[in-house]
Amino acid sequence: NPENPGQEPDMGDVNSGSGFRSAVFTEEEFKYHEVYLYTAREYMSKPDTRATREAELSMAFAERVFKQRLEILVKAANSSISYGSASRYNVENVEIGYVTVDAIAGKLEEAIMVLEQEFRRLLTFGITMSEFEETKAVVLNAYERSAAGAETRESSNLASALSDSVNARSVFSSPEVNLDIVSDALATLTPERVHQDFATYWDTEDIALIFLTKEASDNTTEVMEMAYKQSQMMEVEPPADNSNMTFSYTDFGEPGTIVSDMLQEDLDIRQLVLSNGVRVNMKTTDFEANSILLNARVGSGKLSQPQNTDLDVFAAYVMNLGGLGNHSQDDLDRLMAGKSVGVGFSIANDHFVFSGETQPDDLELELQLLAAHIVDPGYRE
């Protein structure tokens, strides 16, 4: 460090009272068409306490729900957006909050309307009980898994967490303490509190409509403002509460039996043959606590692919995003909230792979989900 480092720079004041504004920023190497509604205010640093973390959790709930609602719209036919999210961050003495979507080329006006209406829907009606319970289950499960696997954390991840806490001037706390803090916060958090905190944060006239893109015409700003004002005149309905769904794939007929059970002692691998012809290889390790990895190999992979096609690339997207016959991928996200389950699909030269990761308490559900993807994958337009 220099002997005379000099004075801290004057960062200036954060302007307020500017009202609604709009602007376009272009960069010829920019690949996307990002639309933002953002607000800026003076950042007031807070000590990293339990109360501070509990208050942050409420806003995180609202932002996650907003992102999930947009993800559903992204998958709709002829969607005007390809991505959406909400967040907050601070730079020195400025705190910035934003909601954003990435507009499909040529659909800027429609994308602005989607952003404005979904933002206003959340401000007006808040989140549904099913959205709240889903988010609560996902958050709690993440902290529970982190605490359960604390003893087998990788050194690099632990070092990064320590470094991040120093840079953020926050307290480095163990996964067990983090779980305790979150559990206490979730015990008193309600959908009404989430709605109130989100609406309070965005209770300001100082909102800017920003468009970041590769190139724009001279009247793009006027087009943006007109689309935004037109959207504000449209009524928004309360979000649907999808709380009555149940997972359809729990019955696969009469259970089979084990017809062969062998132990390969030199590799410590147990090998089973089931009555339906399925072969199972199992091995126990101490690499990662409370974690079970699964891989199911079926079919003949790229060997069955027609020549001179890229069908494998297309098939991977369809299988990983198509959900199941009775449930879309969005439905599965809701149904599996709070469960450590999931299925991924890939294609090797001589076989197809369905893979997943779970924990002991969710193993049966993971196997049901994996089997469902094999026997009834969702093919949707």
mmCIF file of C-alpha atoms in Angstrom:
data_model
loop_
_atom_site.group_PDB
_atom_site.id
_atom_site.type_symbol
_atom_site.label_atom_id
_atom_site.label_comp_id
_atom_site.label_asym_id
_atom_site.label_seq_id
_atom_site.Cartn_x
_atom_site.Cartn_y
_atom_site.Cartn_z
ATOM 1 C CA ASN A 1 0.000 0.000 0.000
ATOM 2 C CA PRO A 2 1.258 3.550 -0.696
ATOM 3 C CA GLU A 3 2.476 5.636 2.225
ATOM 4 C CA ASN A 4 0.081 8.439 1.298
ATOM 5 C CA PRO A 5 -3.013 6.761 -0.175
ATOM 6 C CA GLY A 6 -4.921 10.016 -0.447
ATOM 7 C CA GLN A 7 -8.459 10.851 0.534
ATOM 8 C CA GLU A 8 -11.529 8.804 -0.194
ATOM 9 C CA PRO A 9 -13.160 10.027 -3.429
ATOM 10 C CA ASP A 10 -16.355 12.021 -3.217
ATOM 11 C CA MET A 11 -18.994 9.750 -4.723
ATOM 12 C CA GLY A 12 -21.523 12.547 -4.913
ATOM 13 C CA ASP A 13 -25.225 12.417 -4.057
ATOM 14 C CA VAL A 14 -27.922 10.126 -5.376
ATOM 15 C CA ASN A 15 -30.560 12.169 -7.170
ATOM 16 C CA SER A 16 -34.194 11.734 -6.225
ATOM 17 C CA GLY A 17 -37.424 13.260 -7.443
ATOM 18 C CA SER A 18 -36.591 12.752 -11.118
ATOM 19 C CA GLY A 19 -39.816 10.810 -11.777
ATOM 20 C CA PHE A 20 -40.293 8.467 -14.723
ATOM 21 C CA ARG A 21 -37.539 8.474 -17.334
ATOM 22 C CA SER A 22 -36.595 6.400 -20.365
ATOM 23 C CA ALA A 23 -33.356 5.895 -22.253
ATOM 24 C CA VAL A 24 -31.733 3.696 -24.904
ATOM 25 C CA PHE A 25 -28.105 2.549 -24.794
ATOM 26 C CA THR A 26 -26.524 0.857 -27.793
ATOM 27 C CA GLU A 27 -23.366 -1.185 -28.182
ATOM 28 C CA GLU A 28 -22.579 -2.835 -31.517
ATOM 29 C CA GLU A 29 -21.217 -5.975 -29.863
ATOM 30 C CA PHE A 30 -24.210 -6.402 -27.581
ATOM 31 C CA LYS A 31 -26.032 -9.670 -28.320
ATOM 32 C CA TYR A 32 -29.263 -9.188 -26.428
ATOM 33 C CA HIS A 33 -32.221 -6.794 -26.251
ATOM 34 C CA GLU A 34 -32.587 -6.149 -22.532
ATOM 35 C CA VAL A 35 -35.420 -4.054 -21.137
ATOM 36 C CA TYR A 36 -35.198 -2.784 -17.561
ATOM 37 C CA LEU A 37 -37.388 -1.003 -15.081
ATOM 38 C CA TYR A 38 -35.007 0.191 -12.404
ATOM 39 C CA THR A 39 -34.826 2.524 -9.466
ATOM 40 C CA ALA A 40 -31.780 3.955 -7.695
ATOM 41 C CA ARG A 41 -31.488 5.283 -4.159
ATOM 42 C CA GLU A 42 -28.859 6.005 -1.558
ATOM 43 C CA TYR A 43 -27.399 2.833 -0.134
ATOM 44 C CA MET A 44 -27.370 2.619 3.629
ATOM 45 C CA SER A 45 -25.009 -0.085 4.828
ATOM 46 C CA LYS A 46 -26.528 -2.345 7.488
ATOM 47 C CA PRO A 47 -24.733 -4.640 9.924
ATOM 48 C CA ASP A 48 -24.955 -8.325 9.063
ATOM 49 C CA THR A 49 -27.368 -9.459 11.767
ATOM 50 C CA ARG A 50 -30.110 -12.070 11.981
ATOM 51 C CA ALA A 51 -32.687 -9.321 11.533
ATOM 52 C CA THR A 52 -30.963 -8.042 8.382
ATOM 53 C CA ARG A 53 -30.875 -11.520 6.845
ATOM 54 C CA GLU A 54 -34.490 -12.185 7.750
ATOM 55 C CA ALA A 55 -35.591 -8.939 6.093
ATOM 56 C CA GLU A 56 -33.608 -9.807 2.952
ATOM 57 C CA LEU A 57 -35.375 -13.159 2.717
ATOM 58 C CA SER A 58 -38.756 -11.527 2.127
ATOM 59 C CA MET A 59 -37.537 -9.604 -0.923
ATOM 60 C CA ALA A 60 -35.783 -12.710 -2.231
ATOM 61 C CA PHE A 61 -39.126 -14.540 -2.157
ATOM 62 C CA ALA A 62 -40.822 -11.868 -4.280
ATOM 63 C CA GLU A 63 -37.965 -11.753 -6.788
ATOM 64 C CA ARG A 64 -37.907 -15.526 -7.175
ATOM 65 C CA VAL A 65 -41.660 -15.641 -7.829
ATOM 66 C CA PHE A 66 -41.364 -12.853 -10.403
ATOM 67 C CA LYS A 67 -38.620 -14.758 -12.208
ATOM 68 C CA GLN A 68 -40.627 -17.982 -12.209
ATOM 69 C CA ARG A 69 -43.709 -16.284 -13.642
ATOM 70 C CA LEU A 70 -41.611 -14.919 -16.487
ATOM 71 C CA GLU A 71 -40.031 -18.317 -17.094
ATOM 72 C CA ILE A 72 -43.518 -19.691 -17.775
ATOM 73 C CA LEU A 73 -44.181 -16.892 -20.279
ATOM 74 C CA VAL A 74 -40.835 -17.512 -21.976
ATOM 75 C CA LYS A 75 -42.025 -21.016 -22.915
ATOM 76 C CA ALA A 76 -45.370 -19.851 -24.309
ATOM 77 C CA ALA A 77 -45.984 -19.984 -28.050
ATOM 78 C CA ASN A 78 -44.798 -16.840 -29.883
ATOM 79 C CA SER A 79 -43.363 -15.409 -26.670
ATOM 80 C CA SER A 80 -41.949 -11.896 -26.886
ATOM 81 C CA ILE A 81 -39.285 -12.578 -24.221
ATOM 82 C CA SER A 82 -36.510 -15.121 -23.774
ATOM 83 C CA TYR A 83 -35.597 -14.368 -20.163
ATOM 84 C CA GLY A 84 -36.690 -12.373 -17.138
ATOM 85 C CA SER A 85 -35.641 -11.695 -13.550
ATOM 86 C CA ALA A 86 -35.626 -9.227 -10.652
ATOM 87 C CA SER A 87 -32.876 -8.282 -8.245
ATOM 88 C CA ARG A 88 -31.079 -5.588 -6.273
ATOM 89 C CA TYR A 89 -27.428 -4.673 -5.819
ATOM 90 C CA ASN A 90 -25.316 -1.812 -4.554
ATOM 91 C CA VAL A 91 -22.332 0.039 -5.989
ATOM 92 C CA GLU A 92 -20.544 2.131 -3.357
ATOM 93 C CA ASN A 93 -23.248 4.473 -2.024
ATOM 94 C CA VAL A 94 -25.953 3.608 -4.562
ATOM 95 C CA GLU A 95 -28.509 0.806 -4.318
ATOM 96 C CA ILE A 96 -30.157 -0.279 -7.562
ATOM 97 C CA GLY A 97 -33.282 -2.396 -7.850
ATOM 98 C CA TYR A 98 -34.549 -3.707 -11.164
ATOM 99 C CA VAL A 99 -36.909 -5.998 -13.015
ATOM 100 C CA THR A 100 -35.888 -7.036 -16.502
ATOM 101 C CA VAL A 101 -36.728 -9.097 -19.580
ATOM 102 C CA ASP A 102 -34.746 -9.967 -22.675
ATOM 103 C CA ALA A 103 -36.903 -9.056 -25.689
ATOM 104 C CA ILE A 104 -37.094 -11.227 -28.781
ATOM 105 C CA ALA A 105 -35.767 -9.293 -31.791
ATOM 106 C CA GLY A 106 -38.551 -7.239 -33.326
ATOM 107 C CA LYS A 107 -40.843 -7.590 -30.294
ATOM 108 C CA LEU A 108 -39.711 -4.698 -28.118
ATOM 109 C CA GLU A 109 -43.169 -3.215 -27.556
ATOM 110 C CA GLU A 110 -44.699 -6.574 -26.602
ATOM 111 C CA ALA A 111 -41.797 -7.286 -24.252
ATOM 112 C CA ILE A 112 -42.247 -3.928 -22.506
ATOM 113 C CA MET A 113 -45.921 -4.729 -21.972
ATOM 114 C CA VAL A 114 -45.089 -8.131 -20.520
ATOM 115 C CA LEU A 115 -42.570 -6.575 -18.139
ATOM 116 C CA GLU A 116 -44.872 -3.764 -17.019
ATOM 117 C CA GLN A 117 -47.914 -5.979 -16.511
ATOM 118 C CA GLU A 118 -46.139 -8.775 -14.637
ATOM 119 C CA PHE A 119 -44.395 -6.183 -12.476
ATOM 120 C CA ARG A 120 -47.720 -4.468 -11.748
ATOM 121 C CA ARG A 121 -49.414 -7.812 -11.106
ATOM 122 C CA LEU A 122 -46.876 -8.576 -8.378
ATOM 123 C CA LEU A 123 -47.140 -5.063 -6.928
ATOM 124 C CA THR A 124 -50.946 -5.218 -6.901
ATOM 125 C CA PHE A 125 -51.731 -8.768 -5.837
ATOM 126 C CA GLY A 126 -48.523 -10.126 -4.327
ATOM 127 C CA ILE A 127 -47.814 -13.850 -4.447
ATOM 128 C CA THR A 128 -50.194 -16.782 -4.087
ATOM 129 C CA MET A 129 -50.091 -19.262 -1.238
ATOM 130 C CA SER A 130 -48.881 -22.010 -3.578
ATOM 131 C CA GLU A 131 -46.057 -19.766 -4.835
ATOM 132 C CA PHE A 132 -45.150 -18.926 -1.237
ATOM 133 C CA GLU A 133 -45.138 -22.571 -0.119
ATOM 134 C CA GLU A 134 -43.106 -23.617 -3.162
ATOM 135 C CA THR A 135 -40.484 -20.940 -2.577
ATOM 136 C CA LYS A 136 -40.396 -21.701 1.136
ATOM 137 C CA ALA A 137 -39.799 -25.393 0.434
ATOM 138 C CA VAL A 138 -37.055 -24.667 -2.117
ATOM 139 C CA VAL A 139 -35.226 -22.258 0.194
ATOM 140 C CA LEU A 140 -35.443 -24.517 3.241
ATOM 141 C CA ASN A 141 -34.312 -27.562 1.268
ATOM 142 C CA ALA A 142 -31.253 -25.718 -0.045
ATOM 143 C CA TYR A 143 -30.157 -24.746 3.461
ATOM 144 C CA GLU A 144 -30.888 -28.223 4.833
ATOM 145 C CA ARG A 145 -28.773 -29.834 2.139
ATOM 146 C CA SER A 146 -25.968 -27.377 2.761
ATOM 147 C CA ALA A 147 -26.000 -28.183 6.477
ATOM 148 C CA ALA A 148 -26.173 -31.936 5.863
ATOM 149 C CA GLY A 149 -23.159 -31.795 3.543
ATOM 150 C CA ALA A 150 -21.110 -29.359 5.606
ATOM 151 C CA GLU A 151 -18.452 -31.925 6.541
ATOM 152 C CA THR A 152 -17.654 -32.717 2.908
ATOM 153 C CA ARG A 153 -17.483 -29.178 1.486
ATOM 154 C CA GLU A 154 -14.743 -28.696 -1.075
ATOM 155 C CA SER A 155 -11.835 -26.562 0.064
ATOM 156 C CA SER A 156 -12.122 -24.242 -2.943
ATOM 157 C CA ASN A 157 -15.779 -23.502 -2.188
ATOM 158 C CA LEU A 158 -15.018 -22.874 1.458
ATOM 159 C CA ALA A 159 -12.166 -20.519 0.569
ATOM 160 C CA SER A 160 -14.405 -18.594 -1.855
ATOM 161 C CA ALA A 161 -17.097 -18.238 0.800
ATOM 162 C CA LEU A 162 -14.575 -16.868 3.282
ATOM 163 C CA SER A 163 -13.242 -14.404 0.711
ATOM 164 C CA ASP A 164 -16.745 -13.290 -0.266
ATOM 165 C CA SER A 165 -17.687 -12.617 3.350
ATOM 166 C CA VAL A 166 -14.617 -10.404 3.791
ATOM 167 C CA ASN A 167 -15.342 -8.428 0.622
ATOM 168 C CA ALA A 168 -19.008 -8.045 1.555
ATOM 169 C CA ARG A 169 -18.136 -7.103 5.151
ATOM 170 C CA SER A 170 -20.480 -9.812 6.354
ATOM 171 C CA VAL A 171 -20.193 -12.441 9.057
ATOM 172 C CA PHE A 172 -18.936 -15.826 7.888
ATOM 173 C CA SER A 173 -21.384 -18.315 9.374
ATOM 174 C CA SER A 174 -21.552 -22.088 9.201
ATOM 175 C CA PRO A 175 -24.239 -23.909 7.201
ATOM 176 C CA GLU A 176 -25.799 -25.017 10.497
ATOM 177 C CA VAL A 177 -26.105 -21.413 11.711
ATOM 178 C CA ASN A 178 -27.448 -20.315 8.316
ATOM 179 C CA LEU A 179 -30.119 -23.023 8.515
ATOM 180 C CA ASP A 180 -31.079 -21.909 12.019
ATOM 181 C CA ILE A 181 -31.447 -18.272 10.906
ATOM 182 C CA VAL A 182 -33.500 -19.155 7.828
ATOM 183 C CA SER A 183 -35.724 -21.599 9.742
ATOM 184 C CA ASP A 184 -36.593 -18.916 12.299
ATOM 185 C CA ALA A 185 -37.296 -16.395 9.542
ATOM 186 C CA LEU A 186 -39.512 -18.796 7.584
ATOM 187 C CA ALA A 187 -41.534 -19.600 10.706
ATOM 188 C CA THR A 188 -42.950 -16.068 10.768
ATOM 189 C CA LEU A 189 -42.800 -15.060 7.096
ATOM 190 C CA THR A 190 -46.139 -14.795 5.261
ATOM 191 C CA PRO A 191 -47.277 -14.045 1.691
ATOM 192 C CA GLU A 192 -48.699 -10.772 2.984
ATOM 193 C CA ARG A 193 -45.306 -9.755 4.389
ATOM 194 C CA VAL A 194 -43.617 -10.586 1.084
ATOM 195 C CA HIS A 195 -46.157 -8.480 -0.807
ATOM 196 C CA GLN A 196 -45.836 -5.578 1.626
ATOM 197 C CA ASP A 197 -42.027 -5.522 1.522
ATOM 198 C CA PHE A 198 -41.893 -5.674 -2.272
ATOM 199 C CA ALA A 199 -44.547 -2.964 -2.675
ATOM 200 C CA THR A 200 -42.823 -0.761 -0.105
ATOM 201 C CA TYR A 201 -39.459 -1.062 -1.828
ATOM 202 C CA TRP A 202 -40.965 -0.075 -5.187
ATOM 203 C CA ASP A 203 -43.170 2.702 -3.787
ATOM 204 C CA THR A 204 -41.422 5.427 -5.751
ATOM 205 C CA GLU A 205 -41.995 7.613 -8.789
ATOM 206 C CA ASP A 206 -38.286 7.477 -9.636
ATOM 207 C CA ILE A 207 -38.417 4.602 -12.116
ATOM 208 C CA ALA A 208 -36.459 4.432 -15.349
ATOM 209 C CA LEU A 209 -37.328 2.380 -18.444
ATOM 210 C CA ILE A 210 -34.043 1.358 -20.043
ATOM 211 C CA PHE A 211 -33.324 -0.523 -23.274
ATOM 212 C CA LEU A 212 -29.891 -2.039 -23.948
ATOM 213 C CA THR A 213 -29.404 -3.271 -27.489
ATOM 214 C CA LYS A 214 -27.052 -3.486 -30.451
ATOM 215 C CA GLU A 215 -28.695 -0.728 -32.474
ATOM 216 C CA ALA A 216 -31.792 1.425 -32.268
ATOM 217 C CA SER A 217 -33.706 3.915 -34.412
ATOM 218 C CA ASP A 218 -34.120 7.601 -33.636
ATOM 219 C CA ASN A 219 -37.638 7.131 -32.288
ATOM 220 C CA THR A 220 -37.006 4.033 -30.151
ATOM 221 C CA THR A 221 -37.412 6.004 -26.916
ATOM 222 C CA GLU A 222 -40.800 7.318 -28.033
ATOM 223 C CA VAL A 223 -41.888 3.794 -29.040
ATOM 224 C CA MET A 224 -40.855 2.485 -25.624
ATOM 225 C CA GLU A 225 -42.747 5.168 -23.722
ATOM 226 C CA MET A 226 -45.875 4.676 -25.811
ATOM 227 C CA ALA A 227 -45.849 0.908 -25.256
ATOM 228 C CA TYR A 228 -45.303 1.416 -21.532
ATOM 229 C CA LYS A 229 -48.172 3.886 -21.180
ATOM 230 C CA GLN A 230 -50.503 1.678 -23.243
ATOM 231 C CA SER A 231 -49.661 -1.252 -20.997
ATOM 232 C CA GLN A 232 -50.440 0.747 -17.856
ATOM 233 C CA MET A 233 -53.981 1.255 -19.132
ATOM 234 C CA MET A 234 -54.604 -2.496 -19.394
ATOM 235 C CA GLU A 235 -56.145 -4.343 -16.469
ATOM 236 C CA VAL A 236 -54.182 -7.165 -14.863
ATOM 237 C CA GLU A 237 -55.817 -10.178 -13.254
ATOM 238 C CA PRO A 238 -54.701 -11.872 -10.027
ATOM 239 C CA PRO A 239 -52.309 -14.790 -10.571
ATOM 240 C CA ALA A 240 -53.811 -18.282 -10.622
ATOM 241 C CA ASP A 241 -53.233 -20.374 -7.498
ATOM 242 C CA ASN A 242 -52.110 -23.834 -8.679
ATOM 243 C CA SER A 243 -52.245 -25.589 -5.327
ATOM 244 C CA ASN A 244 -54.166 -28.765 -6.179
ATOM 245 C CA MET A 245 -51.667 -30.590 -8.406
ATOM 246 C CA THR A 246 -50.403 -34.048 -7.491
ATOM 247 C CA PHE A 247 -47.601 -36.081 -9.059
ATOM 248 C CA SER A 248 -49.061 -38.629 -11.485
ATOM 249 C CA TYR A 249 -46.212 -41.138 -11.634
ATOM 250 C CA THR A 250 -46.219 -43.124 -8.398
ATOM 251 C CA ASP A 251 -47.684 -46.419 -9.641
ATOM 252 C CA PHE A 252 -45.688 -48.472 -12.161
ATOM 253 C CA GLY A 253 -47.580 -51.718 -11.673
ATOM 254 C CA GLU A 254 -46.761 -54.735 -9.524
ATOM 255 C CA PRO A 255 -43.319 -54.451 -7.886
ATOM 256 C CA GLY A 256 -40.606 -56.721 -9.268
ATOM 257 C CA THR A 257 -38.093 -58.838 -7.419
ATOM 258 C CA ILE A 258 -34.330 -59.242 -7.193
ATOM 259 C CA VAL A 259 -33.256 -62.343 -9.093
ATOM 260 C CA SER A 260 -29.492 -61.940 -8.622
ATOM 261 C CA ASP A 261 -27.393 -60.195 -5.958
ATOM 262 C CA MET A 262 -23.577 -60.210 -6.201
ATOM 263 C CA LEU A 263 -20.728 -58.256 -4.588
ATOM 264 C CA GLN A 264 -17.608 -57.436 -6.582
ATOM 265 C CA GLU A 265 -15.290 -57.331 -3.571
ATOM 266 C CA ASP A 266 -12.241 -55.868 -5.323
ATOM 267 C CA LEU A 267 -14.280 -52.827 -6.472
ATOM 268 C CA ASP A 268 -16.745 -52.838 -3.562
ATOM 269 C CA ILE A 269 -19.647 -52.718 -6.040
ATOM 270 C CA ARG A 270 -22.930 -54.479 -5.412
ATOM 271 C CA GLN A 271 -24.586 -55.760 -8.602
ATOM 272 C CA LEU A 272 -28.272 -56.642 -8.830
ATOM 273 C CA VAL A 273 -30.400 -58.095 -11.601
ATOM 274 C CA LEU A 274 -34.113 -57.346 -11.297
ATOM 275 C CA SER A 275 -36.999 -59.474 -12.557
ATOM 276 C CA ASN A 276 -37.684 -56.999 -15.384
ATOM 277 C CA GLY A 277 -34.139 -57.416 -16.708
ATOM 278 C CA VAL A 278 -32.770 -54.141 -15.324
ATOM 279 C CA ARG A 279 -29.199 -54.378 -13.992
ATOM 280 C CA VAL A 280 -28.210 -52.230 -11.019
ATOM 281 C CA ASN A 281 -24.685 -51.278 -9.916
ATOM 282 C CA MET A 282 -24.358 -49.653 -6.479
ATOM 283 C CA LYS A 283 -21.301 -48.286 -4.700
ATOM 284 C CA THR A 284 -20.993 -46.412 -1.398
ATOM 285 C CA THR A 285 -18.384 -43.655 -0.976
ATOM 286 C CA ASP A 286 -17.588 -40.923 1.534
ATOM 287 C CA PHE A 287 -17.037 -38.255 -1.120
ATOM 288 C CA GLU A 288 -20.164 -36.224 -0.398
ATOM 289 C CA ALA A 289 -22.373 -36.592 2.656
ATOM 290 C CA ASN A 290 -26.145 -37.098 2.311
ATOM 291 C CA SER A 291 -25.969 -37.335 -1.485
ATOM 292 C CA ILE A 292 -26.953 -40.072 -3.944
ATOM 293 C CA LEU A 293 -25.999 -39.947 -7.629
ATOM 294 C CA LEU A 294 -27.901 -41.988 -10.215
ATOM 295 C CA ASN A 295 -27.336 -42.802 -13.878
ATOM 296 C CA ALA A 296 -29.681 -44.892 -15.999
ATOM 297 C CA ARG A 297 -28.363 -46.143 -19.356
ATOM 298 C CA VAL A 298 -30.909 -47.174 -22.011
ATOM 299 C CA GLY A 299 -31.082 -47.542 -25.779
ATOM 300 C CA SER A 300 -28.314 -47.229 -28.365
ATOM 301 C CA GLY A 301 -27.573 -43.493 -28.378
ATOM 302 C CA LYS A 302 -26.104 -41.895 -31.501
ATOM 303 C CA LEU A 303 -25.821 -45.299 -33.181
ATOM 304 C CA SER A 304 -29.569 -45.116 -33.814
ATOM 305 C CA GLN A 305 -29.457 -41.574 -35.200
ATOM 306 C CA PRO A 306 -30.069 -41.035 -38.927
ATOM 307 C CA GLN A 307 -26.930 -40.001 -40.785
ATOM 308 C CA ASN A 308 -26.155 -36.352 -41.558
ATOM 309 C CA THR A 309 -28.541 -34.949 -38.941
ATOM 310 C CA ASP A 310 -28.181 -33.069 -35.664
ATOM 311 C CA LEU A 311 -31.104 -34.903 -34.130
ATOM 312 C CA ASP A 312 -29.123 -35.583 -30.936
ATOM 313 C CA VAL A 313 -28.819 -31.857 -30.179
ATOM 314 C CA PHE A 314 -32.521 -31.269 -30.765
ATOM 315 C CA ALA A 315 -33.506 -34.351 -28.770
ATOM 316 C CA ALA A 316 -31.488 -33.234 -25.746
ATOM 317 C CA TYR A 317 -33.330 -29.902 -25.644
ATOM 318 C CA VAL A 318 -36.730 -31.557 -26.043
ATOM 319 C CA MET A 319 -36.093 -34.139 -23.347
ATOM 320 C CA ASN A 320 -34.625 -31.703 -20.836
ATOM 321 C CA LEU A 321 -37.280 -29.003 -21.257
ATOM 322 C CA GLY A 322 -40.366 -30.986 -22.222
ATOM 323 C CA GLY A 323 -41.343 -32.267 -18.798
ATOM 324 C CA LEU A 324 -43.565 -35.361 -18.736
ATOM 325 C CA GLY A 325 -46.708 -36.431 -20.514
ATOM 326 C CA ASN A 326 -48.937 -35.353 -17.618
ATOM 327 C CA HIS A 327 -46.809 -32.471 -16.296
ATOM 328 C CA SER A 328 -45.021 -29.596 -17.995
ATOM 329 C CA GLN A 329 -41.576 -28.670 -16.711
ATOM 330 C CA ASP A 330 -43.121 -25.731 -14.850
ATOM 331 C CA ASP A 331 -45.587 -28.129 -13.204
ATOM 332 C CA LEU A 332 -42.695 -30.367 -12.158
ATOM 333 C CA ASP A 333 -40.849 -27.418 -10.657
ATOM 334 C CA ARG A 334 -43.859 -26.723 -8.468
ATOM 335 C CA LEU A 335 -44.532 -30.357 -7.596
ATOM 336 C CA MET A 336 -40.915 -31.049 -6.657
ATOM 337 C CA ALA A 337 -40.363 -27.863 -4.670
ATOM 338 C CA GLY A 338 -38.457 -28.631 -1.493
ATOM 339 C CA LYS A 339 -37.400 -32.055 -2.739
ATOM 340 C CA SER A 340 -33.847 -32.911 -3.737
ATOM 341 C CA VAL A 341 -34.764 -34.482 -7.055
ATOM 342 C CA GLY A 342 -34.208 -33.866 -10.738
ATOM 343 C CA VAL A 343 -33.505 -35.641 -14.009
ATOM 344 C CA GLY A 344 -31.137 -34.696 -16.814
ATOM 345 C CA PHE A 345 -30.894 -36.296 -20.252
ATOM 346 C CA SER A 346 -27.838 -36.712 -22.464
ATOM 347 C CA ILE A 347 -26.800 -38.813 -25.441
ATOM 348 C CA ALA A 348 -23.625 -40.882 -25.699
ATOM 349 C CA ASN A 349 -22.345 -42.770 -28.727
ATOM 350 C CA ASP A 350 -23.949 -46.079 -27.785
ATOM 351 C CA HIS A 351 -26.577 -45.239 -25.155
ATOM 352 C CA PHE A 352 -28.911 -42.600 -23.717
ATOM 353 C CA VAL A 353 -28.349 -41.364 -20.164
ATOM 354 C CA PHE A 354 -30.934 -40.255 -17.612
ATOM 355 C CA SER A 355 -29.117 -38.860 -14.592
ATOM 356 C CA GLY A 356 -30.076 -37.380 -11.253
ATOM 357 C CA GLU A 357 -28.937 -36.459 -7.781
ATOM 358 C CA THR A 358 -30.923 -36.804 -4.567
ATOM 359 C CA GLN A 359 -30.680 -37.490 -0.848
ATOM 360 C CA PRO A 360 -31.796 -40.590 1.085
ATOM 361 C CA ASP A 361 -35.167 -39.148 2.131
ATOM 362 C CA ASP A 362 -36.102 -38.400 -1.497
ATOM 363 C CA LEU A 363 -34.666 -41.504 -3.183
ATOM 364 C CA GLU A 364 -38.034 -43.132 -3.928
ATOM 365 C CA LEU A 365 -39.394 -39.943 -5.510
ATOM 366 C CA GLU A 366 -36.201 -39.522 -7.547
ATOM 367 C CA LEU A 367 -36.539 -43.060 -8.907
ATOM 368 C CA GLN A 368 -40.195 -42.446 -9.763
ATOM 369 C CA LEU A 369 -39.260 -39.228 -11.562
ATOM 370 C CA LEU A 370 -36.441 -40.927 -13.460
ATOM 371 C CA ALA A 371 -38.682 -43.829 -14.508
ATOM 372 C CA ALA A 372 -41.394 -41.401 -15.618
ATOM 373 C CA HIS A 373 -38.935 -39.591 -17.904
ATOM 374 C CA ILE A 374 -38.042 -42.907 -19.531
ATOM 375 C CA VAL A 375 -41.581 -44.216 -20.071
ATOM 376 C CA ASP A 376 -43.560 -40.980 -20.628
ATOM 377 C CA PRO A 377 -41.427 -37.983 -21.676
ATOM 378 C CA GLY A 378 -43.329 -34.842 -22.606
ATOM 379 C CA TYR A 379 -43.359 -33.879 -26.274
ATOM 380 C CA ARG A 380 -44.734 -30.368 -26.620
ATOM 381 C CA GLU A 381 -44.795 -27.877 -29.480
#
